[in-house]
PDB file of C-alpha atoms in Angstrom:
ATOM      1  CA  MET O   1      41.956 -13.604  30.562  1.00 62.00           C
ATOM      2  CA  SER O   2      40.924 -17.326  32.030  1.00 73.00           C
ATOM      3  CA  ILE O   3      40.771 -20.175  29.786  1.00 75.00           C
ATOM      4  CA  PHE O   4      37.887 -22.260  30.751  1.00 74.00           C
ATOM      5  CA  VAL O   5      38.454 -25.197  31.026  1.00 78.00           C
ATOM      6  CA  VAL O   6      36.001 -29.043  31.202  1.00 81.00           C
ATOM      7  CA  CYS O   7      37.524 -32.133  32.736  1.00 81.00           C
ATOM      8  CA  PRO O   8      37.244 -34.915  30.263  1.00 81.00           C
ATOM      9  CA  GLY O   9      36.504 -37.614  33.594  1.00 77.00           C
ATOM     10  CA  CYS O  10      34.242 -35.504  36.064  1.00 79.00           C
ATOM     11  CA  ARG O  11      32.848 -32.923  33.424  1.00 77.00           C
ATOM     12  CA  LYS O  12      33.599 -30.534  36.047  1.00 79.00           C
ATOM     13  CA  ARG O  13      34.154 -27.195  34.883  1.00 80.00           C
ATOM     14  CA  PHE O  14      36.595 -24.352  35.840  1.00 74.00           C
ATOM     15  CA  GLU O  15      39.115 -21.538  35.048  1.00 78.00           C
ATOM     16  CA  VAL O  16      42.567 -21.656  34.301  1.00 76.00           C
ATOM     17  CA  SER O  17      44.837 -18.551  33.920  1.00 77.00           C
ATOM     18  CA  GLU O  18      46.391 -17.948  30.344  1.00 74.00           C
ATOM     19  CA  GLN O  19      49.853 -19.143  31.706  1.00 75.00           C
ATOM     20  CA  PHE O  20      49.058 -22.343  31.471  1.00 75.00           C
ATOM     21  CA  ALA O  21      47.475 -22.421  27.929  1.00 76.00           C
ATOM     22  CA  GLY O  22      48.988 -25.045  25.847  1.00 77.00           C
ATOM     23  CA  LYS O  23      50.267 -27.399  29.221  1.00 79.00           C
ATOM     24  CA  THR O  24      48.721 -30.537  30.617  1.00 82.00           C
ATOM     25  CA  GLY O  25      48.038 -31.285  33.967  1.00 80.00           C
ATOM     26  CA  PRO O  26      45.550 -33.186  36.729  1.00 83.00           C
ATOM     27  CA  CYS O  27      41.921 -32.325  37.307  1.00 82.00           C
ATOM     28  CA  PRO O  28      41.836 -30.815  41.209  1.00 79.00           C
ATOM     29  CA  ASN O  29      38.737 -32.948  40.982  1.00 80.00           C
ATOM     30  CA  CYS O  30      39.539 -36.435  39.666  1.00 81.00           C
ATOM     31  CA  LYS O  31      43.310 -36.040  38.926  1.00 80.00           C
ATOM     32  CA  THR O  32      43.023 -36.690  34.844  1.00 83.00           C
ATOM     33  CA  THR O  33      45.052 -35.326  32.941  1.00 83.00           C
ATOM     34  CA  ILE O  34      43.696 -32.247  31.035  1.00 80.00           C
ATOM     35  CA  LYS O  35      45.492 -30.217  28.378  1.00 80.00           C
ATOM     36  CA  ILE O  36      44.623 -26.959  28.832  1.00 77.00           C
ATOM     37  CA  PRO O  37      43.590 -25.724  25.160  1.00 77.00           C
ATOM     38  CA  LYS O  38      45.815 -23.086  23.718  1.00 72.00           C
ATOM     39  CA  LEU O  39      44.434 -19.622  23.160  1.00 66.00           C
ATOM     40  CA  GLU O  40      43.539 -19.879  19.416  1.00 65.00           C
ATOM     41  CA  GLU O  41      42.335 -23.107  20.327  1.00 63.00           C
ATOM     42  CA  GLN O  42      39.568 -21.532  22.211  1.00 59.00           C
ATOM     43  CA  VAL O  43      35.833 -21.652  21.384  1.00 54.00           C
ATOM     44  CA  VAL O  44      34.278 -18.061  21.824  1.00 51.00           C
ATOM     45  CA  ILE O  45      30.413 -17.928  21.679  1.00 49.00           C
ATOM     46  CA  HIS O  46      29.701 -14.734  20.226  1.00 48.00           C
ATOM     47  CA  GLY O  47      26.409 -12.649  21.039  1.00 49.00           C
ATOM     48  CA  PRO O  48      24.133 -11.567  18.286  1.00 50.00           C
ATOM     49  CA  SER O  49      25.099 -10.178  15.379  1.00 48.00           C
ATOM     50  CA  GLU O  50      23.794  -6.572  14.665  1.00 47.00           C
ATOM     51  CA  ALA O  51      21.169  -6.940  12.752  1.00 46.00           C
ATOM     52  CA  PRO O  52      22.025  -5.632   8.579  1.00 51.00           C
ATOM     53  CA  PRO O  53      20.719  -1.712   7.859  1.00 52.00           C
ATOM     54  CA  GLY O  54      17.879  -1.511   6.542  1.00 52.00           C
ATOM     55  CA  LYS O  55      17.105  -0.008   3.315  1.00 52.00           C
ATOM     56  CA  THR O  56      14.906   2.235   2.055  1.00 54.00           C
ATOM     57  CA  ARG O  57      11.453   1.845  -0.967  1.00 53.00           C
ATOM     58  CA  THR O  58      14.781   2.032  -3.322  1.00 54.00           C
ATOM     59  CA  GLY O  59      16.990  -0.563  -2.098  1.00 56.00           C
ATOM     60  CA  ARG O  60      20.067   1.879  -0.683  1.00 57.00           C
ATOM     61  CA  PRO O  61      20.206   0.841   2.656  1.00 56.00           C
ATOM     62  CA  HIS O  62      19.986   2.911   5.510  1.00 51.00           C
ATOM     63  CA  PRO O  63      23.213   4.009   7.813  1.00 52.00           C
ATOM     64  CA  LYS O  64      21.632   2.677  11.010  1.00 51.00           C
ATOM     65  CA  PRO O  65      17.970   1.400  11.507  1.00 49.00           C
ATOM     66  CA  VAL O  66      15.266   3.685  11.324  1.00 47.00           C
ATOM     67  CA  ALA O  67      12.265   4.010  13.647  1.00 50.00           C
ATOM     68  CA  ARG O  68       9.119   3.382  11.142  1.00 47.00           C
ATOM     69  CA  LYS O  69       6.595   6.235  11.279  1.00 50.00           C
ATOM     70  CA  ASP O  70       3.056   5.732  11.379  1.00 48.00           C
ATOM     71  CA  ALA O  71       0.303   7.616  10.025  1.00 47.00           C
ATOM     72  CA  ALA O  72      -2.005   9.321  12.813  1.00 49.00           C
ATOM     73  CA  PHE O  73      -5.360   9.383  12.242  1.00 48.00           C
ATOM     74  CA  HIS O  74      -6.300  12.949  12.688  1.00 54.00           C
ATOM     75  CA  PRO O  75     -10.193  13.442  13.241  1.00 59.00           C
ATOM     76  CA  GLY O  76     -10.131  17.252  12.183  1.00 60.00           C
ATOM     77  CA  ILE O  77      -8.556  16.141   9.191  1.00 54.00           C
ATOM     78  CA  ALA O  78     -10.826  13.674   8.582  1.00 56.00           C
ATOM     79  CA  ALA O  79     -14.072  15.954   8.920  1.00 65.00           C
ATOM     80  CA  ALA O  80     -11.981  18.644   6.978  1.00 63.00           C
ATOM     81  CA  ILE O  81     -11.754  16.048   3.745  1.00 60.00           C
ATOM     82  CA  ALA O  82     -16.239  15.355   4.767  1.00 63.00           C
ATOM     83  CA  ALA O  83     -17.151  18.662   4.644  1.00 68.00           C
ATOM     84  CA  ALA O  84     -14.903  19.354   1.745  1.00 66.00           C
ATOM     85  CA  ALA O  85     -16.408  15.959  -0.089  1.00 65.00           C
ATOM     86  CA  LEU O  86     -20.222  17.298   0.437  1.00 68.00           C
ATOM     87  CA  GLY O  87     -19.200  20.887  -0.293  1.00 71.00           C
ATOM     88  CA  VAL O  88     -18.047  19.305  -3.710  1.00 70.00           C
ATOM     89  CA  ALA O  89     -21.060  17.078  -4.308  1.00 70.00           C
ATOM     90  CA  ILE O  90     -23.575  20.408  -3.117  1.00 76.00           C
ATOM     91  CA  ALA O  91     -21.432  22.543  -5.871  1.00 74.00           C
ATOM     92  CA  THR O  92     -21.667  19.921  -8.505  1.00 72.00           C
ATOM     93  CA  PHE O  93     -25.876  19.397  -7.998  1.00 72.00           C
ATOM     94  CA  LEU O  94     -26.109  23.050  -8.188  1.00 75.00           C
ATOM     95  CA  ALA O  95     -24.289  23.112 -11.183  1.00 73.00           C
ATOM     96  CA  ARG O  96     -26.141  20.255 -13.220  1.00 71.00           C
ATOM     97  CA  PRO O  97     -27.912  22.285 -15.937  1.00 76.00           C
ATOM     98  CA  ILE O  98     -24.761  23.425 -17.248  1.00 76.00           C
ATOM     99  CA  LEU O  99     -23.021  19.998 -16.428  1.00 71.00           C
ATOM    100  CA  SER O 100     -25.935  17.963 -17.729  1.00 72.00           C
ATOM    101  CA  GLN O 101     -25.602  19.284 -21.073  1.00 77.00           C
ATOM    102  CA  PRO O 102     -24.541  17.762 -24.246  1.00 74.00           C
ATOM    103  CA  THR O 103     -22.259  20.686 -25.066  1.00 81.00           C
ATOM    104  CA  TRP O 104     -18.065  21.052 -25.209  1.00 81.00           C
ATOM    105  CA  THR O 105     -18.168  23.385 -22.489  1.00 84.00           C
ATOM    106  CA  ALA O 106     -20.253  21.034 -20.145  1.00 77.00           C
ATOM    107  CA  TRP O 107     -17.773  18.015 -21.096  1.00 77.00           C
ATOM    108  CA  LEU O 108     -14.705  20.008 -20.539  1.00 86.00           C
ATOM    109  CA  LEU O 109     -16.248  21.070 -16.683  1.00 84.00           C
ATOM    110  CA  ARG O 110     -16.586  17.512 -16.627  1.00 80.00           C
ATOM    111  CA  ALA O 111     -13.576  16.240 -16.956  1.00 83.00           C
ATOM    112  CA  LEU O 112     -11.878  19.398 -14.904  1.00 86.00           C
ATOM    113  CA  GLY O 113     -13.789  18.524 -12.026  1.00 84.00           C
ATOM    114  CA  LEU O 114     -13.198  14.658 -12.164  1.00 83.00           C
ATOM    115  CA  LEU O 115      -9.177  15.490 -12.646  1.00 86.00           C
ATOM    116  CA  LEU O 116      -9.812  17.984  -9.328  1.00 86.00           C
ATOM    117  CA  VAL O 117     -11.314  15.699  -7.171  1.00 86.00           C
ATOM    118  CA  SER O 118      -9.873  12.773  -7.922  1.00 89.00           C
ATOM    119  CA  PRO O 119      -6.263  12.717  -6.406  1.00 90.00           C
ATOM    120  CA  PRO O 120      -7.818  13.887  -2.841  1.00 89.00           C
ATOM    121  CA  LEU O 121     -10.443  10.473  -3.207  1.00 88.00           C
ATOM    122  CA  VAL O 122      -7.224   8.072  -3.975  1.00 91.00           C
ATOM    123  CA  ILE O 123      -4.583   9.993  -1.031  1.00 89.00           C
ATOM    124  CA  GLY O 124      -8.286   9.865   1.538  1.00 86.00           C
ATOM    125  CA  GLY O 125      -8.776   6.121   0.390  1.00 87.00           C
ATOM    126  CA  TYR O 126      -5.014   5.386   1.006  1.00 90.00           C
ATOM    127  CA  SER O 127      -4.811   6.461   4.352  1.00 85.00           C
ATOM    128  CA  PHE O 128      -6.981   4.020   5.686  1.00 82.00           C
ATOM    129  CA  LEU O 129      -6.657   1.135   3.763  1.00 86.00           C
ATOM    130  CA  ARG O 130      -3.068   0.966   2.563  1.00 84.00           C
ATOM    131  CA  ASN O 131      -0.551  -2.047   4.244  1.00 78.00           C
ATOM    132  CA  ASP O 132      -0.038  -1.104   8.066  1.00 76.00           C
ATOM    133  CA  GLU O 133       3.575  -3.163   7.541  1.00 76.00           C
ATOM    134  CA  LEU O 134       4.777  -0.931   5.247  1.00 77.00           C
ATOM    135  CA  GLU O 135       6.264   3.359   6.328  1.00 81.00           C
ATOM    136  CA  PRO O 136       3.123   5.022   4.425  1.00 84.00           C
ATOM    137  CA  TYR O 137       4.317   7.558   1.369  1.00 88.00           C
ATOM    138  CA  ARG O 138       4.018  10.931   2.634  1.00 86.00           C
ATOM    139  CA  GLY O 139       5.162  14.931   1.237  1.00 88.00           C
ATOM    140  CA  ARG O 140       5.714  14.786  -2.712  1.00 91.00           C
ATOM    141  CA  GLU O 141       6.053  11.088  -2.889  1.00 91.00           C
ATOM    142  CA  LEU O 142       2.406  10.783  -2.153  1.00 91.00           C
ATOM    143  CA  TYR O 143       1.576  13.186  -3.860  1.00 92.00           C
ATOM    144  CA  LEU O 144       3.405  12.419  -6.947  1.00 94.00           C
ATOM    145  CA  ARG O 145       1.959   8.536  -6.761  1.00 93.00           C
ATOM    146  CA  ALA O 146      -1.179   9.497  -6.054  1.00 92.00           C
ATOM    147  CA  GLY O 147      -1.541  12.025  -9.325  1.00 92.00           C
ATOM    148  CA  ILE O 148      -0.430   9.300 -11.281  1.00 94.00           C
ATOM    149  CA  LEU O 149      -3.144   7.331 -10.286  1.00 94.00           C
ATOM    150  CA  ALA O 150      -5.750   9.355  -9.553  1.00 92.00           C
ATOM    151  CA  ALA O 151      -4.693  10.333 -13.504  1.00 93.00           C
ATOM    152  CA  VAL O 152      -5.543   6.466 -14.266  1.00 94.00           C
ATOM    153  CA  TYR O 153      -8.515   5.965 -12.634  1.00 93.00           C
ATOM    154  CA  ALA O 154      -9.847   9.208 -14.394  1.00 91.00           C
ATOM    155  CA  LEU O 155      -8.838   7.762 -18.173  1.00 92.00           C
ATOM    156  CA  LEU O 156     -10.960   4.158 -16.113  1.00 91.00           C
ATOM    157  CA  TRP O 157     -14.018   6.478 -16.680  1.00 87.00           C
ATOM    158  CA  ALA O 158     -12.754   7.635 -20.293  1.00 87.00           C
ATOM    159  CA  ALA O 159     -13.065   4.698 -20.881  1.00 88.00           C
ATOM    160  CA  PHE O 160     -16.012   3.622 -19.672  1.00 83.00           C
ATOM    161  CA  GLY O 161     -17.637   6.473 -22.045  1.00 78.00           C
ATOM    162  CA  TRP O 162     -16.160   4.558 -24.533  1.00 79.00           C
ATOM    163  CA  VAL O 163     -17.768   1.652 -23.420  1.00 79.00           C
ATOM    164  CA  GLU O 164     -21.372   2.810 -22.243  1.00 73.00           C
ATOM    165  CA  ASN O 165     -21.680   4.524 -26.347  1.00 71.00           C
ATOM    166  CA  THR O 166     -20.962   1.514 -28.007  1.00 75.00           C
ATOM    167  CA  VAL O 167     -21.297  -1.644 -25.714  1.00 69.00           C
ATOM    168  CA  LEU O 168     -23.577  -1.406 -23.418  1.00 65.00           C
ATOM    169  CA  THR O 169     -27.646  -1.623 -25.150  1.00 62.00           C
ATOM    170  CA  ALA O 170     -31.000  -1.819 -23.734  1.00 58.00           C
ATOM    171  CA  ASP O 171     -31.695  -5.356 -25.229  1.00 58.00           C
ATOM    172  CA  PRO O 172     -32.482  -8.665 -22.628  1.00 50.00           C
ATOM    173  CA  GLU O 173     -28.947  -9.543 -22.675  1.00 54.00           C
ATOM    174  CA  TYR O 174     -28.233  -5.963 -20.863  1.00 57.00           C
ATOM    175  CA  LEU O 175     -27.184  -7.000 -17.622  1.00 59.00           C
ATOM    176  CA  PHE O 176     -24.967  -9.718 -18.586  1.00 66.00           C
ATOM    177  CA  GLN O 177     -23.075  -7.095 -20.939  1.00 70.00           C
ATOM    178  CA  TRP O 178     -22.087  -5.415 -17.073  1.00 69.00           C
ATOM    179  CA  ILE O 179     -21.152  -8.677 -15.952  1.00 74.00           C
ATOM    180  CA  LEU O 180     -18.500  -7.973 -19.385  1.00 78.00           C
ATOM    181  CA  VAL O 181     -17.667  -4.562 -18.890  1.00 78.00           C
ATOM    182  CA  ALA O 182     -17.504  -4.243 -15.343  1.00 82.00           C
ATOM    183  CA  PRO O 183     -14.511  -6.692 -14.409  1.00 87.00           C
ATOM    184  CA  PRO O 184     -11.813  -5.139 -16.536  1.00 89.00           C
ATOM    185  CA  PHE O 185     -12.021  -1.758 -14.699  1.00 91.00           C
ATOM    186  CA  PHE O 186     -11.770  -2.851 -11.406  1.00 92.00           C
ATOM    187  CA  ILE O 187      -9.165  -5.130 -12.063  1.00 93.00           C
ATOM    188  CA  VAL O 188      -7.568  -2.275 -13.705  1.00 94.00           C
ATOM    189  CA  GLY O 189      -7.962  -0.048 -10.991  1.00 93.00           C
ATOM    190  CA  ALA O 190      -6.531  -2.463  -8.333  1.00 94.00           C
ATOM    191  CA  LEU O 191      -3.527  -3.443 -10.477  1.00 95.00           C
ATOM    192  CA  GLY O 192      -2.968   0.274 -10.826  1.00 94.00           C
ATOM    193  CA  ALA O 193      -2.910   0.806  -7.039  1.00 93.00           C
ATOM    194  CA  LEU O 194      -0.684  -1.944  -6.395  1.00 92.00           C
ATOM    195  CA  ALA O 195       1.842  -0.776  -9.140  1.00 92.00           C
ATOM    196  CA  CYS O 196       2.124   3.330  -7.996  1.00 93.00           C
ATOM    197  CA  LEU O 197       1.251   2.733  -3.965  1.00 91.00           C
ATOM    198  CA  ASP O 198       2.110  -0.636  -3.076  1.00 90.00           C
ATOM    199  CA  MET O 199      -1.108  -1.760  -1.798  1.00 91.00           C
ATOM    200  CA  ASP O 200      -2.124  -5.845  -2.299  1.00 90.00           C
ATOM    201  CA  PHE O 201      -4.739  -6.397  -5.231  1.00 92.00           C
ATOM    202  CA  GLY O 202      -7.758  -6.583  -2.345  1.00 92.00           C
ATOM    203  CA  ALA O 203      -6.658  -3.026  -0.703  1.00 92.00           C
ATOM    204  CA  GLY O 204      -6.275  -1.737  -4.174  1.00 92.00           C
ATOM    205  CA  PHE O 205      -9.658  -3.531  -5.507  1.00 94.00           C
ATOM    206  CA  PHE O 206     -11.375  -1.564  -2.814  1.00 94.00           C
ATOM    207  CA  LEU O 207      -9.484   1.929  -2.902  1.00 92.00           C
ATOM    208  CA  TYR O 208     -10.594   1.766  -7.026  1.00 93.00           C
ATOM    209  CA  THR O 209     -14.552   0.998  -5.851  1.00 92.00           C
ATOM    210  CA  PHE O 210     -14.418   3.660  -3.039  1.00 91.00           C
ATOM    211  CA  TYR O 211     -13.167   5.738  -5.495  1.00 91.00           C
ATOM    212  CA  PHE O 212     -15.578   4.766  -8.101  1.00 89.00           C
ATOM    213  CA  VAL O 213     -18.867   5.122  -5.593  1.00 89.00           C
ATOM    214  CA  SER O 214     -17.661   8.397  -4.906  1.00 88.00           C
ATOM    215  CA  THR O 215     -17.508   9.850  -8.594  1.00 87.00           C
ATOM    216  CA  ALA O 216     -20.362   7.927  -9.471  1.00 86.00           C
ATOM    217  CA  ILE O 217     -22.997   9.683  -7.255  1.00 86.00           C
ATOM    218  CA  LEU O 218     -21.261  13.142  -8.315  1.00 84.00           C
ATOM    219  CA  ARG O 219     -21.676  12.150 -11.878  1.00 82.00           C
ATOM    220  CA  TRP O 220     -25.519  11.477 -10.956  1.00 82.00           C
ATOM    221  CA  ALA O 221     -25.040  15.066  -9.090  1.00 81.00           C
ATOM    222  CA  ALA O 222     -24.026  16.582 -12.337  1.00 79.00           C
ATOM    223  CA  GLY O 223     -26.892  15.270 -13.809  1.00 76.00           C
ATOM    224  CA  LEU O 224     -26.010  12.208 -15.926  1.00 73.00           C
ATOM    225  CA  ASP O 225     -27.936   9.899 -14.279  1.00 69.00           C
ATOM    226  CA  TRP O 226     -27.161   6.796 -12.248  1.00 64.00           C
ATOM    227  CA  ILE O 227     -24.575   4.613 -13.770  1.00 68.00           C
ATOM    228  CA  TRP O 228     -26.547   1.233 -13.737  1.00 63.00           C
ATOM    229  CA  ASN O 229     -28.784   3.354 -16.596  1.00 62.00           C
ATOM    230  CA  ALA O 230     -25.675   3.948 -18.758  1.00 58.00           C
ATOM    231  CA  GLY O 231     -26.771   2.489 -22.419  1.00 51.00           C
ATOM    232  CA  VAL O 232     -30.555   2.716 -21.242  1.00 51.00           C
ATOM    233  CA  PRO O 233     -32.373   5.621 -23.744  1.00 48.00           C
ATOM    234  CA  LEU O 234     -34.244   7.773 -22.023  1.00 44.00           C
ATOM    235  CA  ASP O 235     -38.156   8.122 -21.794  1.00 44.00           C
TER     236      ASP O 235
END
């Protein structure tokens, strides 16, 4: 093993054998007396330390770094989702003579349909609005989290049904009522996406907007009129 030495006189650098450790002698270049450091006195420059192991979403450390897997976009799957959405819209429109009736049967059918379409809408929106810096949820965990968020979104429609029947009225302040009523729904929708799917507030807002617009169209297809006519009595 060699010992690196820098002469204090001429600043020349050279190596000496470890057998001279702790001894003194002249510099071969300028003859300045040099004390060779002992082995334990050497300054050792280490390479970059190993990065600490990564952590899972639950906080548990990975035994070694895990390569991040991106969720790939598959045109075939996107086409299948679009075809399924169109099929649901057509089926809803064809069933509107039943769904538009003010009966318990129609109400139960509308609620069941909303619960069925909500999870796919949440998963579809999450697939293109999620945070690319985070590893995406997959499999059972994705379905569980999307199901919880879909239930929250469905409950928001139930809450809107109460607001429609008790708050919104066809008076001159109708627009002002909407300004007060609409924001809380979108805020809750965005916060729900943040809590369930780790989306930031802006992405969560757009996810709920996507869900709201999609289900509002289905609401119209079911014969319940457009959302902006809520609270306005029909002629």
